[in-house]
Amino acid sequence: MSRTKKLVLAAALAAAALGIYVLEAQIPAPLPIPGVKLGLANIITLTAMALLGRKLSAATLALRLLLGSMFAGGFSALLYSVAGGAAAYAVMAGLIGLFPEKRLWVISALAAIAHNAAQLVCAVLVTGTAGLFWYAPALLISAILTGAFTGIAATFLLRGLKKI
Amino acid sequence: MKTDRKTKNWILLFLLLLCLGALGVFCARSLSAPAVTARVSVDGECVKVIDLRAVTLPYEFEVSSELGRNLVRVEHGCIAVIESDCPEQICVRQGFVQESGIPIVCLPHRLVIELEDGE
């Protein structure tokens, strides 16, 4: 893929991720458990990683986090978004070369676990309450289910995008 | 759908993790006991400690900071956030809690209500 095409794709993916993120933010949380959400914007992060490599997908993610906090969520939530996003990104970047396209959902599920774990640690540090770790099992279940789902979605998106 | 051996192994691994998670939730539920004390903290600092057994008449108090406002209702043996100006209302939806273990939390307002069972 040419450099120009990569940049255009990165920008388009960032816009898509932002749109998905803002849209999902309008849906009220399904369960009264902090941190349980679909995380659909991560479909884009993983797709960008597979298609464009680590650097450009990092830029796409950073853009989405920054603009996302401006359009929905607020700056106070930015701390949690960055912590979760960075953890998820690290797992994706580390594992991306090791799994075939059909098993991207594994990377996604593991990244989701890392994402929720990082956000939980942040919450414990911010509130100074270790008791929040009681939420860990629920967050683990949520991460695996939503992560696997977004990973499968990313596989389909990738197949579609590779035809462009 | 053709699933090869590697995919099957990963599916098994995640099913195992899911079971562990379910076990964790179960443990959290069964390890909890009727709450004796409620400790209300904002931004890491304890602002109120309530002896839930000593409560005769229900009362409400407000927790306010520049982050936002929560209205807490205390009844005999239980406590709840009944009003909040946070966007997601997770704290309000958690309702009345009467057992120790899982705290009530309003993350945007950095409010945590921990329940202890005195053991």
PDB file of C-alpha atoms in Angstrom:
ATOM      1  CA  MET A   1       0.000   0.000   0.000  1.00  0.00           C
ATOM      2  CA  SER A   2       1.378   3.398  -0.879  1.00  0.00           C
ATOM      3  CA  ARG A   3       2.186   5.899   1.827  1.00  0.00           C
ATOM      4  CA  THR A   4      -0.576   8.224   0.706  1.00  0.00           C
ATOM      5  CA  LYS A   5      -3.134   5.471   0.676  1.00  0.00           C
ATOM      6  CA  LYS A   6      -2.088   4.461   4.183  1.00  0.00           C
ATOM      7  CA  LEU A   7      -2.484   7.999   5.479  1.00  0.00           C
ATOM      8  CA  VAL A   8      -5.896   8.401   3.897  1.00  0.00           C
ATOM      9  CA  LEU A   9      -6.999   5.072   5.310  1.00  0.00           C
ATOM     10  CA  ALA A  10      -5.684   6.011   8.758  1.00  0.00           C
ATOM     11  CA  ALA A  11      -7.657   9.253   8.695  1.00  0.00           C
ATOM     12  CA  ALA A  12     -10.801   7.513   7.498  1.00  0.00           C
ATOM     13  CA  LEU A  13     -10.450   4.851  10.195  1.00  0.00           C
ATOM     14  CA  ALA A  14      -9.892   7.488  12.856  1.00  0.00           C
ATOM     15  CA  ALA A  15     -13.080   9.240  11.772  1.00  0.00           C
ATOM     16  CA  ALA A  16     -14.956   5.937  11.775  1.00  0.00           C
ATOM     17  CA  ALA A  17     -13.644   5.074  15.239  1.00  0.00           C
ATOM     18  CA  LEU A  18     -14.680   8.481  16.526  1.00  0.00           C
ATOM     19  CA  GLY A  19     -18.159   8.108  15.064  1.00  0.00           C
ATOM     20  CA  ILE A  20     -18.577   4.626  16.556  1.00  0.00           C
ATOM     21  CA  TYR A  21     -17.281   5.810  19.918  1.00  0.00           C
ATOM     22  CA  VAL A  22     -19.605   8.808  20.134  1.00  0.00           C
ATOM     23  CA  LEU A  23     -22.563   6.743  18.971  1.00  0.00           C
ATOM     24  CA  GLU A  24     -21.892   4.038  21.540  1.00  0.00           C
ATOM     25  CA  ALA A  25     -21.591   6.717  24.222  1.00  0.00           C
ATOM     26  CA  GLN A  26     -25.232   7.600  23.610  1.00  0.00           C
ATOM     27  CA  ILE A  27     -26.322   4.094  24.578  1.00  0.00           C
ATOM     28  CA  PRO A  28     -26.773   3.816  28.355  1.00  0.00           C
ATOM     29  CA  ALA A  29     -24.610   1.235  30.086  1.00  0.00           C
ATOM     30  CA  PRO A  30     -26.274  -2.195  29.939  1.00  0.00           C
ATOM     31  CA  LEU A  31     -25.341  -3.184  33.500  1.00  0.00           C
ATOM     32  CA  PRO A  32     -24.798  -1.114  36.643  1.00  0.00           C
ATOM     33  CA  ILE A  33     -21.156  -2.149  36.677  1.00  0.00           C
ATOM     34  CA  PRO A  34     -18.578   0.545  35.962  1.00  0.00           C
ATOM     35  CA  GLY A  35     -16.463  -0.258  32.934  1.00  0.00           C
ATOM     36  CA  VAL A  36     -18.800  -2.726  31.231  1.00  0.00           C
ATOM     37  CA  LYS A  37     -19.373  -1.596  27.682  1.00  0.00           C
ATOM     38  CA  LEU A  38     -19.266  -2.896  24.138  1.00  0.00           C
ATOM     39  CA  GLY A  39     -16.120  -1.062  23.123  1.00  0.00           C
ATOM     40  CA  LEU A  40     -17.059  -1.185  19.451  1.00  0.00           C
ATOM     41  CA  ALA A  41     -14.508   1.464  18.498  1.00  0.00           C
ATOM     42  CA  ASN A  42     -11.814  -1.096  19.185  1.00  0.00           C
ATOM     43  CA  ILE A  43     -12.890  -2.885  16.035  1.00  0.00           C
ATOM     44  CA  ILE A  44     -11.181  -0.013  14.257  1.00  0.00           C
ATOM     45  CA  THR A  45      -8.063  -0.106  16.415  1.00  0.00           C
ATOM     46  CA  LEU A  46      -7.466  -3.740  15.650  1.00  0.00           C
ATOM     47  CA  THR A  47      -8.286  -3.342  11.961  1.00  0.00           C
ATOM     48  CA  ALA A  48      -5.891  -0.398  11.730  1.00  0.00           C
ATOM     49  CA  MET A  49      -3.181  -2.412  13.445  1.00  0.00           C
ATOM     50  CA  ALA A  50      -3.574  -5.279  10.982  1.00  0.00           C
ATOM     51  CA  LEU A  51      -3.806  -3.067   7.936  1.00  0.00           C
ATOM     52  CA  LEU A  52      -1.498  -0.143   8.666  1.00  0.00           C
ATOM     53  CA  GLY A  53       0.979  -1.295  11.277  1.00  0.00           C
ATOM     54  CA  ARG A  54       1.829  -0.125  14.760  1.00  0.00           C
ATOM     55  CA  LYS A  55       2.688   3.532  14.229  1.00  0.00           C
ATOM     56  CA  LEU A  56      -0.308   4.553  12.161  1.00  0.00           C
ATOM     57  CA  SER A  57      -2.742   2.587  14.294  1.00  0.00           C
ATOM     58  CA  ALA A  58      -1.281   4.291  17.367  1.00  0.00           C
ATOM     59  CA  ALA A  59      -1.953   7.653  15.742  1.00  0.00           C
ATOM     60  CA  THR A  60      -5.483   6.575  14.833  1.00  0.00           C
ATOM     61  CA  LEU A  61      -6.116   5.497  18.410  1.00  0.00           C
ATOM     62  CA  ALA A  62      -4.645   8.664  19.901  1.00  0.00           C
ATOM     63  CA  LEU A  63      -6.816  10.790  17.618  1.00  0.00           C
ATOM     64  CA  ARG A  64      -9.938   8.872  18.549  1.00  0.00           C
ATOM     65  CA  LEU A  65      -9.205   9.123  22.279  1.00  0.00           C
ATOM     66  CA  LEU A  66      -8.503  12.843  22.130  1.00  0.00           C
ATOM     67  CA  LEU A  67     -11.411  13.809  19.912  1.00  0.00           C
ATOM     68  CA  GLY A  68     -13.662  11.313  21.638  1.00  0.00           C
ATOM     69  CA  SER A  69     -13.130  13.004  24.981  1.00  0.00           C
ATOM     70  CA  MET A  70     -14.006  16.322  23.369  1.00  0.00           C
ATOM     71  CA  PHE A  71     -17.187  15.108  21.711  1.00  0.00           C
ATOM     72  CA  ALA A  72     -18.420  12.717  24.390  1.00  0.00           C
ATOM     73  CA  GLY A  73     -17.314  11.661  27.810  1.00  0.00           C
ATOM     74  CA  GLY A  74     -15.426  14.657  29.026  1.00  0.00           C
ATOM     75  CA  PHE A  75     -11.822  15.234  29.956  1.00  0.00           C
ATOM     76  CA  SER A  76     -12.123  13.543  33.336  1.00  0.00           C
ATOM     77  CA  ALA A  77     -12.872  10.279  31.554  1.00  0.00           C
ATOM     78  CA  LEU A  78      -9.796  10.794  29.365  1.00  0.00           C
ATOM     79  CA  LEU A  79      -7.548   9.311  32.038  1.00  0.00           C
ATOM     80  CA  TYR A  80      -9.434   6.028  31.966  1.00  0.00           C
ATOM     81  CA  SER A  81      -9.710   6.027  28.173  1.00  0.00           C
ATOM     82  CA  VAL A  82      -5.968   6.540  27.749  1.00  0.00           C
ATOM     83  CA  ALA A  83      -5.072   3.936  30.351  1.00  0.00           C
ATOM     84  CA  GLY A  84      -7.399   1.367  28.845  1.00  0.00           C
ATOM     85  CA  GLY A  85      -6.487   2.282  25.286  1.00  0.00           C
ATOM     86  CA  ALA A  86      -2.756   2.127  25.935  1.00  0.00           C
ATOM     87  CA  ALA A  87      -3.021  -1.266  27.599  1.00  0.00           C
ATOM     88  CA  ALA A  88      -5.182  -2.649  24.788  1.00  0.00           C
ATOM     89  CA  TYR A  89      -2.839  -1.177  22.184  1.00  0.00           C
ATOM     90  CA  ALA A  90       0.209  -2.722  23.849  1.00  0.00           C
ATOM     91  CA  VAL A  91      -1.363  -6.179  23.750  1.00  0.00           C
ATOM     92  CA  MET A  92      -2.466  -5.740  20.145  1.00  0.00           C
ATOM     93  CA  ALA A  93       0.936  -4.446  19.052  1.00  0.00           C
ATOM     94  CA  GLY A  94       2.669  -7.310  20.793  1.00  0.00           C
ATOM     95  CA  LEU A  95       0.487 -10.075  19.386  1.00  0.00           C
ATOM     96  CA  ILE A  96      -0.501  -8.831  15.950  1.00  0.00           C
ATOM     97  CA  GLY A  97       2.151 -10.735  14.039  1.00  0.00           C
ATOM     98  CA  LEU A  98       1.503 -13.985  15.840  1.00  0.00           C
ATOM     99  CA  PHE A  99      -2.094 -14.710  14.905  1.00  0.00           C
ATOM    100  CA  PRO A 100      -3.730 -15.355  11.529  1.00  0.00           C
ATOM    101  CA  GLU A 101      -6.644 -13.199  10.463  1.00  0.00           C
ATOM    102  CA  LYS A 102      -9.244 -15.739  11.507  1.00  0.00           C
ATOM    103  CA  ARG A 103      -7.943 -15.710  15.080  1.00  0.00           C
ATOM    104  CA  LEU A 104      -7.865 -11.954  15.606  1.00  0.00           C
ATOM    105  CA  TRP A 105     -10.629 -12.377  18.154  1.00  0.00           C
ATOM    106  CA  VAL A 106      -8.063 -13.910  20.524  1.00  0.00           C
ATOM    107  CA  ILE A 107      -5.912 -10.766  20.364  1.00  0.00           C
ATOM    108  CA  SER A 108      -9.012  -8.660  20.792  1.00  0.00           C
ATOM    109  CA  ALA A 109     -10.223 -10.607  23.838  1.00  0.00           C
ATOM    110  CA  LEU A 110      -6.785 -10.415  25.455  1.00  0.00           C
ATOM    111  CA  ALA A 111      -6.553  -6.709  24.656  1.00  0.00           C
ATOM    112  CA  ALA A 112      -9.983  -6.184  26.182  1.00  0.00           C
ATOM    113  CA  ILE A 113      -8.876  -7.942  29.375  1.00  0.00           C
ATOM    114  CA  ALA A 114      -5.825  -5.682  29.514  1.00  0.00           C
ATOM    115  CA  HIS A 115      -8.041  -2.668  28.849  1.00  0.00           C
ATOM    116  CA  ASN A 116     -10.421  -3.416  31.703  1.00  0.00           C
ATOM    117  CA  ALA A 117      -7.583  -4.371  34.047  1.00  0.00           C
ATOM    118  CA  ALA A 118      -5.818  -1.078  33.388  1.00  0.00           C
ATOM    119  CA  GLN A 119      -9.027   0.900  33.934  1.00  0.00           C
ATOM    120  CA  LEU A 120      -9.714  -0.977  37.168  1.00  0.00           C
ATOM    121  CA  VAL A 121      -6.220  -0.214  38.461  1.00  0.00           C
ATOM    122  CA  CYS A 122      -6.725   3.440  37.535  1.00  0.00           C
ATOM    123  CA  ALA A 123     -10.020   3.548  39.389  1.00  0.00           C
ATOM    124  CA  VAL A 124      -8.428   1.977  42.468  1.00  0.00           C
ATOM    125  CA  LEU A 125      -5.606   4.531  42.368  1.00  0.00           C
ATOM    126  CA  VAL A 126      -7.895   7.510  41.818  1.00  0.00           C
ATOM    127  CA  THR A 127     -10.368   6.567  44.535  1.00  0.00           C
ATOM    128  CA  GLY A 128      -7.793   5.031  46.854  1.00  0.00           C
ATOM    129  CA  THR A 129     -10.170   2.109  47.367  1.00  0.00           C
ATOM    130  CA  ALA A 130      -8.824  -1.401  46.856  1.00  0.00           C
ATOM    131  CA  GLY A 131     -12.359  -2.667  47.409  1.00  0.00           C
ATOM    132  CA  LEU A 132     -13.038  -1.865  43.747  1.00  0.00           C
ATOM    133  CA  PHE A 133     -11.147  -5.033  42.852  1.00  0.00           C
ATOM    134  CA  TRP A 134     -14.327  -6.900  43.725  1.00  0.00           C
ATOM    135  CA  TYR A 135     -15.477  -5.806  40.272  1.00  0.00           C
ATOM    136  CA  ALA A 136     -12.642  -7.715  38.626  1.00  0.00           C
ATOM    137  CA  PRO A 137     -14.476 -10.992  37.890  1.00  0.00           C
ATOM    138  CA  ALA A 138     -17.381  -9.185  36.217  1.00  0.00           C
ATOM    139  CA  LEU A 139     -14.953  -7.059  34.200  1.00  0.00           C
ATOM    140  CA  LEU A 140     -13.089 -10.193  33.135  1.00  0.00           C
ATOM    141  CA  ILE A 141     -16.269 -11.792  31.822  1.00  0.00           C
ATOM    142  CA  SER A 142     -17.315  -8.597  30.067  1.00  0.00           C
ATOM    143  CA  ALA A 143     -13.870  -8.190  28.492  1.00  0.00           C
ATOM    144  CA  ILE A 144     -13.752 -11.710  27.073  1.00  0.00           C
ATOM    145  CA  LEU A 145     -17.253 -11.524  25.597  1.00  0.00           C
ATOM    146  CA  THR A 146     -17.013  -8.022  24.138  1.00  0.00           C
ATOM    147  CA  GLY A 147     -13.393  -8.532  23.054  1.00  0.00           C
ATOM    148  CA  ALA A 148     -14.179 -11.715  21.162  1.00  0.00           C
ATOM    149  CA  PHE A 149     -17.123 -10.008  19.486  1.00  0.00           C
ATOM    150  CA  THR A 150     -15.180  -6.938  18.358  1.00  0.00           C
ATOM    151  CA  GLY A 151     -12.336  -9.165  17.194  1.00  0.00           C
ATOM    152  CA  ILE A 152     -14.649 -11.197  14.978  1.00  0.00           C
ATOM    153  CA  ALA A 153     -16.104  -7.965  13.639  1.00  0.00           C
ATOM    154  CA  ALA A 154     -12.576  -6.733  12.901  1.00  0.00           C
ATOM    155  CA  THR A 155     -11.857  -9.895  10.914  1.00  0.00           C
ATOM    156  CA  PHE A 156     -14.882  -9.219   8.717  1.00  0.00           C
ATOM    157  CA  LEU A 157     -13.994  -5.553   8.343  1.00  0.00           C
ATOM    158  CA  LEU A 158     -10.462  -6.452   7.325  1.00  0.00           C
ATOM    159  CA  ARG A 159     -11.662  -8.818   4.636  1.00  0.00           C
ATOM    160  CA  GLY A 160     -13.875  -6.089   3.265  1.00  0.00           C
ATOM    161  CA  LEU A 161     -11.171  -3.420   3.381  1.00  0.00           C
ATOM    162  CA  LYS A 162      -8.542  -5.552   1.731  1.00  0.00           C
ATOM    163  CA  LYS A 163     -10.584  -5.469  -1.429  1.00  0.00           C
ATOM    164  CA  ILE A 164     -10.177  -1.699  -1.685  1.00  0.00           C
TER     165      ILE A 164
ATOM    166  CA  MET B   1     -17.557 -23.333  10.571  1.00  0.00           C
ATOM    167  CA  LYS B   2     -14.272 -25.209  10.448  1.00  0.00           C
ATOM    168  CA  THR B   3     -12.387 -24.790  13.701  1.00  0.00           C
ATOM    169  CA  ASP B   4      -8.879 -26.147  13.759  1.00  0.00           C
ATOM    170  CA  ARG B   5      -7.062 -27.416  16.821  1.00  0.00           C
ATOM    171  CA  LYS B   6      -5.430 -24.085  17.714  1.00  0.00           C
ATOM    172  CA  THR B   7      -8.718 -22.200  17.597  1.00  0.00           C
ATOM    173  CA  LYS B   8     -10.351 -24.908  19.691  1.00  0.00           C
ATOM    174  CA  ASN B   9      -7.610 -24.574  22.303  1.00  0.00           C
ATOM    175  CA  TRP B  10      -8.085 -20.837  22.510  1.00  0.00           C
ATOM    176  CA  ILE B  11     -11.835 -21.247  22.837  1.00  0.00           C
ATOM    177  CA  LEU B  12     -11.264 -23.703  25.677  1.00  0.00           C
ATOM    178  CA  LEU B  13      -8.904 -21.285  27.380  1.00  0.00           C
ATOM    179  CA  PHE B  14     -11.387 -18.433  27.262  1.00  0.00           C
ATOM    180  CA  LEU B  15     -14.223 -20.678  28.420  1.00  0.00           C
ATOM    181  CA  LEU B  16     -12.048 -21.578  31.378  1.00  0.00           C
ATOM    182  CA  LEU B  17     -11.400 -17.901  32.092  1.00  0.00           C
ATOM    183  CA  LEU B  18     -15.122 -17.213  31.853  1.00  0.00           C
ATOM    184  CA  CYS B  19     -15.766 -19.966  34.387  1.00  0.00           C
ATOM    185  CA  LEU B  20     -13.141 -18.487  36.681  1.00  0.00           C
ATOM    186  CA  GLY B  21     -14.862 -15.146  36.329  1.00  0.00           C
ATOM    187  CA  ALA B  22     -18.225 -16.665  37.165  1.00  0.00           C
ATOM    188  CA  LEU B  23     -16.616 -18.357  40.149  1.00  0.00           C
ATOM    189  CA  GLY B  24     -15.213 -15.012  41.219  1.00  0.00           C
ATOM    190  CA  VAL B  25     -18.622 -13.391  41.068  1.00  0.00           C
ATOM    191  CA  PHE B  26     -20.085 -16.266  43.042  1.00  0.00           C
ATOM    192  CA  CYS B  27     -17.326 -15.989  45.643  1.00  0.00           C
ATOM    193  CA  ALA B  28     -17.870 -12.259  45.999  1.00  0.00           C
ATOM    194  CA  ARG B  29     -21.539 -12.909  46.644  1.00  0.00           C
ATOM    195  CA  SER B  30     -21.099 -15.779  49.094  1.00  0.00           C
ATOM    196  CA  LEU B  31     -18.225 -14.178  51.020  1.00  0.00           C
ATOM    197  CA  SER B  32     -20.267 -11.121  51.742  1.00  0.00           C
ATOM    198  CA  ALA B  33     -22.132 -10.727  54.996  1.00  0.00           C
ATOM    199  CA  PRO B  34     -24.714  -8.244  56.231  1.00  0.00           C
ATOM    200  CA  ALA B  35     -23.068  -4.848  56.300  1.00  0.00           C
ATOM    201  CA  VAL B  36     -22.317  -3.259  59.631  1.00  0.00           C
ATOM    202  CA  THR B  37     -20.417  -0.133  58.632  1.00  0.00           C
ATOM    203  CA  ALA B  38     -20.551   2.055  55.546  1.00  0.00           C
ATOM    204  CA  ARG B  39     -17.491   4.112  54.741  1.00  0.00           C
ATOM    205  CA  VAL B  40     -18.077   6.981  52.331  1.00  0.00           C
ATOM    206  CA  SER B  41     -15.016   8.331  50.537  1.00  0.00           C
ATOM    207  CA  VAL B  42     -14.554  11.068  48.000  1.00  0.00           C
ATOM    208  CA  ASP B  43     -11.311  11.316  46.068  1.00  0.00           C
ATOM    209  CA  GLY B  44      -9.646   8.805  48.356  1.00  0.00           C
ATOM    210  CA  GLU B  45     -10.562  10.608  51.558  1.00  0.00           C
ATOM    211  CA  CYS B  46     -13.089   9.242  53.976  1.00  0.00           C
ATOM    212  CA  VAL B  47     -15.839  11.773  54.601  1.00  0.00           C
ATOM    213  CA  LYS B  48     -18.274   9.723  56.626  1.00  0.00           C
ATOM    214  CA  VAL B  49     -18.409   6.471  58.544  1.00  0.00           C
ATOM    215  CA  ILE B  50     -21.885   5.212  59.290  1.00  0.00           C
ATOM    216  CA  ASP B  51     -22.913   2.501  61.709  1.00  0.00           C
ATOM    217  CA  LEU B  52     -25.762   0.974  59.751  1.00  0.00           C
ATOM    218  CA  ARG B  53     -27.087  -1.011  62.677  1.00  0.00           C
ATOM    219  CA  ALA B  54     -27.564   2.130  64.715  1.00  0.00           C
ATOM    220  CA  VAL B  55     -29.814   3.757  62.143  1.00  0.00           C
ATOM    221  CA  THR B  56     -33.387   4.022  63.407  1.00  0.00           C
ATOM    222  CA  LEU B  57     -34.964   6.600  61.119  1.00  0.00           C
ATOM    223  CA  PRO B  58     -33.880   6.741  57.468  1.00  0.00           C
ATOM    224  CA  TYR B  59     -32.053   9.893  56.478  1.00  0.00           C
ATOM    225  CA  GLU B  60     -30.350  11.374  53.453  1.00  0.00           C
ATOM    226  CA  PHE B  61     -27.217  13.364  53.002  1.00  0.00           C
ATOM    227  CA  GLU B  62     -25.552  14.996  50.059  1.00  0.00           C
ATOM    228  CA  VAL B  63     -22.015  14.494  48.850  1.00  0.00           C
ATOM    229  CA  SER B  64     -20.905  17.443  46.755  1.00  0.00           C
ATOM    230  CA  SER B  65     -17.661  18.418  45.139  1.00  0.00           C
ATOM    231  CA  GLU B  66     -16.646  20.327  42.054  1.00  0.00           C
ATOM    232  CA  LEU B  67     -16.976  16.996  40.272  1.00  0.00           C
ATOM    233  CA  GLY B  68     -20.674  16.684  41.005  1.00  0.00           C
ATOM    234  CA  ARG B  69     -23.410  15.907  43.444  1.00  0.00           C
ATOM    235  CA  ASN B  70     -24.714  12.618  44.856  1.00  0.00           C
ATOM    236  CA  LEU B  71     -27.621  12.123  47.243  1.00  0.00           C
ATOM    237  CA  VAL B  72     -27.136   9.213  49.623  1.00  0.00           C
ATOM    238  CA  ARG B  73     -29.956   7.603  51.567  1.00  0.00           C
ATOM    239  CA  VAL B  74     -29.235   5.651  54.714  1.00  0.00           C
ATOM    240  CA  GLU B  75     -31.683   3.181  56.207  1.00  0.00           C
ATOM    241  CA  HIS B  76     -31.304   0.550  58.886  1.00  0.00           C
ATOM    242  CA  GLY B  77     -28.768  -1.927  57.573  1.00  0.00           C
ATOM    243  CA  CYS B  78     -28.514  -0.561  54.050  1.00  0.00           C
ATOM    244  CA  ILE B  79     -27.395   2.411  52.014  1.00  0.00           C
ATOM    245  CA  ALA B  80     -27.884   3.682  48.489  1.00  0.00           C
ATOM    246  CA  VAL B  81     -27.140   6.545  46.148  1.00  0.00           C
ATOM    247  CA  ILE B  82     -30.595   7.708  45.127  1.00  0.00           C
ATOM    248  CA  GLU B  83     -29.720  10.740  43.073  1.00  0.00           C
ATOM    249  CA  SER B  84     -26.719  11.842  41.074  1.00  0.00           C
ATOM    250  CA  ASP B  85     -25.912  14.272  38.322  1.00  0.00           C
ATOM    251  CA  CYS B  86     -23.420  11.917  36.687  1.00  0.00           C
ATOM    252  CA  PRO B  87     -24.091  10.925  33.055  1.00  0.00           C
ATOM    253  CA  GLU B  88     -24.299   7.133  33.366  1.00  0.00           C
ATOM    254  CA  GLN B  89     -26.192   6.851  36.691  1.00  0.00           C
ATOM    255  CA  ILE B  90     -24.402   3.565  37.461  1.00  0.00           C
ATOM    256  CA  CYS B  91     -24.244   4.525  41.134  1.00  0.00           C
ATOM    257  CA  VAL B  92     -27.991   5.111  41.305  1.00  0.00           C
ATOM    258  CA  ARG B  93     -28.781   1.910  39.444  1.00  0.00           C
ATOM    259  CA  GLN B  94     -26.779  -0.089  41.941  1.00  0.00           C
ATOM    260  CA  GLY B  95     -29.598   0.607  44.356  1.00  0.00           C
ATOM    261  CA  PHE B  96     -29.668  -0.296  48.025  1.00  0.00           C
ATOM    262  CA  VAL B  97     -26.741  -2.377  49.208  1.00  0.00           C
ATOM    263  CA  GLN B  98     -26.953  -4.252  52.476  1.00  0.00           C
ATOM    264  CA  GLU B  99     -24.026  -6.671  52.186  1.00  0.00           C
ATOM    265  CA  SER B 100     -20.311  -6.190  52.456  1.00  0.00           C
ATOM    266  CA  GLY B 101     -17.949  -6.731  49.549  1.00  0.00           C
ATOM    267  CA  ILE B 102     -18.770  -4.952  46.313  1.00  0.00           C
ATOM    268  CA  PRO B 103     -18.751  -1.188  46.903  1.00  0.00           C
ATOM    269  CA  ILE B 104     -21.106   1.399  45.483  1.00  0.00           C
ATOM    270  CA  VAL B 105     -19.109   3.631  43.202  1.00  0.00           C
ATOM    271  CA  CYS B 106     -19.649   6.795  41.214  1.00  0.00           C
ATOM    272  CA  LEU B 107     -16.443   7.007  39.225  1.00  0.00           C
ATOM    273  CA  PRO B 108     -16.955  10.433  37.613  1.00  0.00           C
ATOM    274  CA  HIS B 109     -17.458  11.913  41.077  1.00  0.00           C
ATOM    275  CA  ARG B 110     -14.785   9.743  42.671  1.00  0.00           C
ATOM    276  CA  LEU B 111     -17.289   8.609  45.245  1.00  0.00           C
ATOM    277  CA  VAL B 112     -16.982   5.185  46.826  1.00  0.00           C
ATOM    278  CA  ILE B 113     -19.190   3.673  49.521  1.00  0.00           C
ATOM    279  CA  GLU B 114     -17.515   0.649  51.030  1.00  0.00           C
ATOM    280  CA  LEU B 115     -19.453  -1.745  53.189  1.00  0.00           C
ATOM    281  CA  GLU B 116     -17.785  -3.669  55.956  1.00  0.00           C
ATOM    282  CA  ASP B 117     -19.262  -6.571  57.853  1.00  0.00           C
ATOM    283  CA  GLY B 118     -17.204  -6.127  60.962  1.00  0.00           C
ATOM    284  CA  GLU B 119     -15.291  -9.410  60.785  1.00  0.00           C
TER     285      GLU B 119
END
